[in-house]
Short mmCIF file of C-alpha atoms and ligand atoms in Angstrom, two decimals:
data_model
loop_
_atom_site.label_atom_id
_atom_site.label_comp_id
_atom_site.label_asym_id
_atom_site.label_seq_id
_atom_site.Cartn_x
_atom_site.Cartn_y
_atom_site.Cartn_z
CA MET A 1 -20.99 -17.69 13.67
CA THR A 2 -19.61 -14.20 12.79
CA THR A 3 -16.28 -13.94 11.25
CA THR A 4 -13.34 -12.25 13.07
CA VAL A 5 -11.24 -10.34 10.98
CA LEU A 6 -7.87 -9.00 12.05
CA VAL A 7 -6.39 -5.72 10.52
CA THR A 8 -2.71 -4.84 10.90
CA GLY A 9 -1.43 -1.36 9.80
CA ALA A 10 -4.90 -0.26 10.86
CA THR A 11 -3.72 3.44 11.49
CA GLY A 12 -2.10 3.72 8.03
CA GLY A 13 -3.30 4.81 4.79
CA ILE A 14 -4.97 1.40 3.56
CA GLY A 15 -6.03 0.43 7.28
CA GLY A 16 -8.18 3.49 7.80
CA HIS A 17 -10.35 2.92 4.99
CA LEU A 18 -10.28 -0.94 5.44
CA LEU A 19 -11.78 -0.39 8.89
CA THR A 20 -14.59 1.64 7.48
CA ALA A 21 -15.27 -0.66 4.61
CA LEU A 22 -15.48 -3.67 6.95
CA ALA A 23 -17.69 -1.74 9.36
CA GLY A 24 -20.33 -2.38 6.73
CA ARG A 25 -19.83 -6.26 6.78
CA ASP A 26 -21.19 -8.82 9.14
CA VAL A 27 -17.88 -9.31 10.76
CA THR A 28 -16.11 -8.66 14.00
CA VAL A 29 -13.26 -6.37 13.33
CA ARG A 30 -10.00 -6.44 15.27
CA ALA A 31 -7.07 -4.15 14.85
CA LEU A 32 -3.60 -4.65 16.20
CA VAL A 33 -1.94 -1.13 16.91
CA ARG A 34 1.00 0.17 18.73
CA ASP A 35 -0.97 3.28 19.98
CA PRO A 36 -4.72 2.61 20.62
CA ASP A 37 -5.28 6.41 21.14
CA ARG A 38 -4.66 6.57 17.21
CA LEU A 39 -7.84 4.64 16.68
CA ALA A 40 -9.95 6.43 19.26
CA GLY A 41 -12.64 7.42 16.78
CA ALA A 42 -12.99 4.13 15.16
CA GLY A 43 -16.25 2.50 16.86
CA GLY A 44 -17.07 -1.17 16.89
CA VAL A 45 -13.37 -2.16 16.55
CA GLU A 46 -11.78 -4.44 19.10
CA VAL A 47 -8.44 -2.83 19.61
CA VAL A 48 -5.40 -4.86 20.67
CA ARG A 49 -2.40 -3.13 21.56
CA GLY A 50 0.96 -4.52 20.23
CA ASP A 51 4.03 -4.51 17.96
CA LEU A 52 3.99 -6.60 15.06
CA ARG A 53 7.59 -7.67 16.19
CA ASP A 54 6.36 -8.97 19.40
CA PRO A 55 5.35 -12.50 19.10
CA ASP A 56 3.27 -12.54 22.26
CA ALA A 57 1.18 -9.60 21.12
CA VAL A 58 0.76 -11.00 17.66
CA ALA A 59 -0.46 -14.37 19.10
CA ALA A 60 -2.86 -12.56 21.43
CA ALA A 61 -4.18 -10.50 18.43
CA LEU A 62 -4.64 -13.77 16.21
CA ASP A 63 -6.58 -15.63 18.89
CA GLY A 64 -9.82 -16.83 17.34
CA VAL A 65 -9.32 -14.93 14.15
CA ASP A 66 -10.73 -16.29 10.85
CA ALA A 67 -9.07 -13.80 8.30
CA ALA A 68 -6.29 -11.50 8.70
CA PHE A 69 -4.97 -8.60 6.60
CA LEU A 70 -1.04 -8.44 6.82
CA ASN A 71 0.33 -4.97 6.06
CA SER A 72 3.39 -3.26 7.55
CA PRO A 73 5.53 -0.53 6.19
CA SER A 74 8.49 -1.05 4.22
CA ALA A 75 11.73 -1.72 6.35
CA PRO A 76 14.80 -3.54 6.05
CA ASP A 77 13.24 -6.27 8.57
CA ALA A 78 9.88 -6.05 6.86
CA ALA A 79 9.99 -9.70 5.35
CA THR A 80 11.36 -11.26 8.78
CA THR A 81 8.54 -9.44 10.62
CA GLN A 82 5.94 -10.49 8.19
CA ILE A 83 7.06 -13.97 7.90
CA ALA A 84 6.90 -14.50 11.74
CA VAL A 85 3.25 -13.03 11.70
CA ALA A 86 2.35 -15.27 8.85
CA ASP A 87 3.68 -18.47 10.91
CA ALA A 88 1.79 -17.24 13.89
CA ALA A 89 -1.49 -16.96 11.79
CA ALA A 90 -0.91 -20.55 10.43
CA THR A 91 -0.45 -21.80 14.19
CA ALA A 92 -3.49 -19.95 15.20
CA GLY A 93 -5.57 -21.62 12.64
CA VAL A 94 -6.26 -18.53 10.53
CA SER A 95 -8.18 -19.76 7.44
CA ARG A 96 -7.41 -16.83 5.08
CA LEU A 97 -4.29 -14.55 5.28
CA VAL A 98 -4.59 -11.80 3.01
CA LEU A 99 -0.96 -10.27 2.21
CA LEU A 100 -0.44 -6.76 1.01
CA SER A 101 2.49 -7.16 -1.38
CA GLN A 102 3.50 -4.87 -4.42
CA PHE A 103 2.94 -4.94 -8.17
CA ALA A 104 5.54 -6.95 -9.86
CA ALA A 105 7.00 -8.26 -6.84
CA ARG A 106 9.94 -10.73 -7.79
CA ALA A 107 12.75 -12.38 -6.18
CA ASP A 108 15.28 -11.15 -8.68
CA SER A 109 13.96 -7.79 -8.92
CA PRO A 110 16.64 -4.89 -8.79
CA VAL A 111 14.15 -3.16 -6.52
CA ARG A 112 14.66 -4.16 -2.94
CA PHE A 113 11.11 -3.60 -1.90
CA LEU A 114 9.99 -5.94 -4.62
CA ARG A 115 12.40 -8.60 -3.47
CA TRP A 116 11.26 -8.29 0.21
CA HIS A 117 7.66 -8.75 -0.85
CA ALA A 118 8.47 -11.72 -3.05
CA THR A 119 10.28 -13.57 -0.11
CA VAL A 120 7.10 -13.10 2.06
CA GLU A 121 4.92 -14.14 -0.78
CA GLN A 122 7.05 -17.31 -1.40
CA HIS A 123 6.97 -18.20 2.39
CA VAL A 124 3.17 -17.76 2.66
CA HIS A 125 2.69 -19.89 -0.36
CA ASP A 126 5.00 -22.71 1.05
CA LEU A 127 3.26 -22.43 4.58
CA GLY A 128 0.04 -23.99 3.07
CA ILE A 129 -2.11 -21.52 4.82
CA GLY A 130 -5.28 -20.49 3.04
CA HIS A 131 -4.03 -17.03 1.58
CA VAL A 132 -4.60 -14.40 -1.05
CA VAL A 133 -1.96 -11.89 -2.21
CA LEU A 134 -2.79 -8.28 -3.17
CA ARG A 135 -0.26 -6.60 -5.35
CA PRO A 136 -1.10 -2.93 -5.60
CA ASN A 137 0.88 -0.47 -7.97
CA LEU A 138 2.04 2.88 -6.93
CA PHE A 139 -0.34 4.30 -4.32
CA LEU A 140 -1.78 7.64 -5.57
CA GLN A 141 -1.86 8.78 -2.03
CA GLY A 142 1.81 8.45 -1.95
CA LEU A 143 1.95 11.48 -4.20
CA LEU A 144 0.84 13.48 -0.87
CA ALA A 145 4.50 13.19 0.02
CA PHE A 146 4.83 15.82 -2.72
CA ALA A 147 1.92 18.00 -1.53
CA PRO A 148 3.78 20.44 0.70
CA LEU A 149 6.18 21.17 -1.99
CA VAL A 150 3.48 21.56 -4.59
CA ALA A 151 1.57 23.84 -2.38
CA ALA A 152 4.78 25.98 -1.75
CA THR A 153 6.35 26.09 -5.22
CA GLY A 154 3.82 24.71 -7.61
CA ARG A 155 6.39 21.95 -8.62
CA PHE A 156 7.34 18.32 -7.86
CA GLY A 157 10.01 16.23 -9.30
CA ALA A 158 11.05 12.50 -9.96
CA PRO A 159 13.39 10.44 -12.02
CA ILE A 160 10.55 8.89 -14.23
CA GLY A 161 10.43 10.80 -17.53
CA ASP A 162 7.41 10.26 -19.72
CA ALA A 163 6.72 6.60 -18.38
CA ALA A 164 3.21 5.87 -17.18
CA VAL A 165 2.20 4.18 -14.16
CA SER A 166 -1.01 2.56 -13.37
CA ALA A 167 -1.21 4.01 -9.92
CA VAL A 168 -4.11 3.01 -7.57
CA ASP A 169 -6.05 4.79 -4.86
CA VAL A 170 -5.44 3.06 -1.58
CA ARG A 171 -9.29 3.45 -1.10
CA ASP A 172 -9.75 0.79 -3.79
CA ILE A 173 -6.90 -1.45 -2.22
CA ALA A 174 -9.01 -1.25 1.04
CA ASP A 175 -12.14 -2.39 -1.06
CA ALA A 176 -10.40 -5.08 -2.60
CA ALA A 177 -8.99 -6.09 0.65
CA THR A 178 -12.48 -6.07 2.25
CA ALA A 179 -13.68 -8.33 -0.56
CA VAL A 180 -11.05 -11.01 -0.15
CA LEU A 181 -11.25 -10.98 3.64
CA THR A 182 -14.86 -11.62 3.53
CA GLY A 183 -14.54 -14.47 1.12
CA ALA A 184 -14.20 -13.48 -2.45
CA GLY A 185 -11.91 -14.97 -4.72
CA PRO A 186 -10.21 -18.42 -4.33
CA ASP A 187 -7.36 -19.18 -2.04
CA GLY A 188 -3.89 -18.66 -3.49
CA ALA A 189 -5.00 -16.02 -5.85
CA VAL A 190 -2.53 -13.15 -6.58
CA HIS A 191 -4.41 -9.89 -7.66
CA ASP A 192 -2.67 -7.01 -9.22
CA LEU A 193 -4.30 -3.89 -7.99
CA THR A 194 -4.05 -0.92 -10.40
CA GLY A 195 -5.86 2.24 -11.37
CA PRO A 196 -7.99 2.38 -14.54
CA ARG A 197 -5.34 3.76 -16.69
CA ALA A 198 -1.58 4.41 -16.71
CA VAL A 199 -0.70 7.96 -15.89
CA THR A 200 2.44 9.92 -16.50
CA HIS A 201 3.92 12.46 -13.97
CA ALA A 202 3.12 15.16 -16.28
CA GLY A 203 -0.48 13.93 -16.40
CA ILE A 204 -0.62 13.95 -12.67
CA ALA A 205 0.57 17.58 -12.63
CA ALA A 206 -2.08 18.53 -14.96
CA ALA A 207 -4.70 16.94 -12.99
CA LEU A 208 -3.40 18.80 -9.90
CA THR A 209 -3.56 21.81 -11.89
CA ARG A 210 -7.33 21.33 -12.82
CA ALA A 211 -8.13 20.28 -9.31
CA THR A 212 -6.36 22.98 -7.42
CA GLY A 213 -7.01 25.88 -9.99
CA HIS A 214 -3.15 26.60 -9.75
CA PRO A 215 -0.48 25.60 -12.13
CA VAL A 216 1.55 22.70 -11.05
CA THR A 217 4.75 21.67 -13.00
CA PHE A 218 6.29 18.21 -13.06
CA ASP A 219 10.20 18.19 -13.24
CA ASP A 220 11.96 15.20 -14.56
CA LEU A 221 14.89 14.64 -12.37
CA THR A 222 18.13 12.55 -12.68
CA PRO A 223 18.19 9.88 -10.06
CA GLU A 224 21.14 11.63 -8.47
CA ALA A 225 19.17 14.73 -8.12
CA PHE A 226 16.20 12.73 -6.69
CA ALA A 227 18.61 11.04 -4.24
CA ALA A 228 20.07 14.50 -3.27
CA ALA A 229 16.54 15.81 -2.63
CA LEU A 230 15.86 12.78 -0.20
CA ASP A 231 19.08 13.03 1.76
CA GLY A 232 18.32 13.72 5.30
CA VAL A 233 14.57 13.41 4.69
CA LEU A 234 14.41 9.65 4.42
CA PRO A 235 16.80 6.86 5.88
CA PRO A 236 19.43 5.88 3.52
CA TRP A 237 17.86 2.38 2.71
CA GLN A 238 14.46 3.99 2.03
CA ALA A 239 15.77 6.83 -0.25
CA ALA A 240 17.85 4.23 -2.24
CA GLY A 241 14.79 1.98 -2.32
CA LEU A 242 12.64 4.68 -3.73
CA VAL A 243 15.27 5.57 -6.33
CA GLU A 244 15.10 1.86 -7.38
CA ASP A 245 11.30 2.04 -7.38
CA TYR A 246 11.44 5.11 -9.65
CA ALA A 247 14.00 3.29 -12.10
CA HIS A 248 11.42 0.54 -12.27
CA TYR A 249 8.64 3.05 -13.10
CA GLY A 250 10.81 4.83 -15.64
CA ARG A 251 11.46 1.48 -17.38
CA GLY A 252 7.54 1.25 -17.85
CA GLU A 253 7.45 -1.86 -15.93
CA ALA A 254 4.58 -0.67 -13.85
CA ALA A 255 2.02 0.62 -16.78
CA ARG A 256 -0.03 -2.39 -17.11
CA VAL A 257 -3.72 -1.86 -16.13
CA ASP A 258 -5.57 -4.97 -14.48
CA ASP A 259 -9.37 -5.28 -13.80
CA ALA A 260 -9.01 -6.84 -10.45
CA VAL A 261 -10.17 -3.68 -8.49
CA ALA A 262 -13.43 -3.90 -10.34
CA VAL A 263 -13.76 -7.71 -10.41
CA LEU A 264 -13.32 -7.87 -6.63
CA THR A 265 -15.13 -4.80 -5.66
CA GLY A 266 -17.95 -4.44 -8.03
CA HIS A 267 -17.06 -0.73 -8.66
CA PRO A 268 -14.53 0.71 -11.17
CA ALA A 269 -11.21 1.72 -10.11
CA ARG A 270 -10.87 5.43 -8.84
CA THR A 271 -9.20 7.63 -11.39
CA LEU A 272 -6.44 10.21 -10.92
CA GLU A 273 -8.96 12.89 -11.31
CA GLU A 274 -11.18 11.59 -8.36
CA PHE A 275 -7.75 11.54 -6.18
CA ALA A 276 -6.81 14.86 -7.44
CA ARG A 277 -10.32 16.52 -6.60
CA ASP A 278 -10.58 14.76 -3.15
CA HIS A 279 -6.99 15.81 -2.12
CA ALA A 280 -6.94 19.22 -3.87
CA ALA A 281 -6.67 21.04 -0.46
CA ALA A 282 -3.54 19.37 0.36
CA PHE A 283 -1.85 20.45 -2.93
CA ALA A 284 -3.18 23.91 -3.10
CA PRO A 285 -1.13 27.12 -1.87
CA ALA A 286 -2.06 28.04 1.64
CA GLY A 287 -4.43 31.00 2.28
N1 LIG B 1 3.70 3.46 -1.16
C1 LIG B 1 3.44 2.91 -2.27
O1 LIG B 1 3.34 3.26 -3.30
C2 LIG B 1 3.29 1.28 -2.19
C3 LIG B 1 2.96 0.60 -3.36
C4 LIG B 1 2.75 -0.69 -3.31
C5 LIG B 1 2.90 -1.45 -2.16
N2 LIG B 1 3.49 -0.75 -1.13
C6 LIG B 1 3.48 -1.49 0.19
O2 LIG B 1 2.62 -0.97 1.23
C7 LIG B 1 3.01 -1.36 2.38
C8 LIG B 1 2.48 -0.23 3.32
O3 LIG B 1 3.29 0.83 3.31
P1 LIG B 1 3.04 2.35 3.81
O4 LIG B 1 4.18 2.96 4.07
O5 LIG B 1 1.87 2.87 2.85
O6 LIG B 1 2.28 1.99 5.22
P2 LIG B 1 1.03 2.39 5.82
O7 LIG B 1 0.02 1.22 5.54
O8 LIG B 1 0.52 3.68 5.45
O9 LIG B 1 1.16 2.34 7.33
C9 LIG B 1 1.98 1.35 8.07
C10 LIG B 1 0.91 0.85 9.18
O10 LIG B 1 1.75 -0.19 9.85
C11 LIG B 1 1.82 0.27 11.24
N3 LIG B 1 3.07 -0.40 11.96
C12 LIG B 1 4.34 0.30 11.51
N4 LIG B 1 5.19 -0.42 12.35
C13 LIG B 1 4.55 -1.29 13.04
C14 LIG B 1 4.96 -2.26 14.15
N5 LIG B 1 6.12 -2.42 14.34
N6 LIG B 1 3.93 -2.94 14.78
C15 LIG B 1 2.61 -2.75 14.41
N7 LIG B 1 2.25 -1.98 13.44
C16 LIG B 1 3.06 -0.98 12.87
C17 LIG B 1 1.72 1.63 11.49
O11 LIG B 1 1.02 1.94 12.66
P3 LIG B 1 1.48 3.13 13.57
O12 LIG B 1 2.64 3.73 13.05
O13 LIG B 1 0.25 4.00 13.88
O14 LIG B 1 1.79 2.31 14.78
C18 LIG B 1 0.62 1.96 10.20
O15 LIG B 1 -0.63 1.64 10.66
C19 LIG B 1 4.52 -1.62 2.51
O16 LIG B 1 4.54 -2.85 2.43
C20 LIG B 1 4.78 -1.09 0.92
O17 LIG B 1 5.84 -1.87 0.42
C21 LIG B 1 3.48 0.57 -1.06
#
């Protein structure tokens, strides 16, 4: 019998790569999306229209599913939303729920995103459903948020000093998710997904300089200056959360390198240099 895998967040940074990676496996792939037009190019995917906050849509999407990938964006109600989806997965008889969490998720973390993820992790653990937790570190693709600024000014800034982070490429997160969705690793496992080494933001600037052929400079900002730069760009809760995230990185709490990507996927984790090369056009000056 062919396994049916449900992907949530299918139009997102991880989801797009995950659909591609799963297409090469002997599974039926289903995606729950708010706007099916956004998946128009994804052949071979059963598309179910629905919102993760809609219990009926979630139940319909989970019908007959063997394994599900649960990913939704950071939001003040993210834990509530994800807990309701996890409960529905248990009711639907899903045998493996793969939860996208975050590196260093902890109930007592000063970082709100890490507390939210820890709440969901604990709930899924207590639910008794077969599950695997993926805890990726800072996404390298998250740096694309700086790309327009880098392309326009050759500079970007954040409050991190010279602390290093073992940032991970979302393509490796998708590959690791593919492995565990199709059976790799034991139930209950928690995998820290990191890049192959920890990198500083000055190192990121140097990699972007080499990849684009244009000088890129990193500015170490105060948390106040960073918050001011985000004012009006992000909702206040998200800007405050990002400041907390960067304080956590700045304390060196996200520098550890883990071999889970290589162990789960069979290939080495992608490097900063590969990311910079593959996304150079986004960081290069126009024209
Ligand atoms: N960024 C980082 O460095 C980092 C590091 C570690 C962990 N994380 C975690 O990664 C997770 C994903 O974050 P992200 O911002 O990168 O998101 P993302 O995976 O790029 O995108 C979120 C996806 O969720 C979908 N979505 C949003 N609201 C939805 C809803 N109500 N119902 C159904 N689908 C919905 C979006 O679809 P549409 O908008 O197309 O409908 C999109 O496909 C978060 O939990 C975050 O904490 C992030």
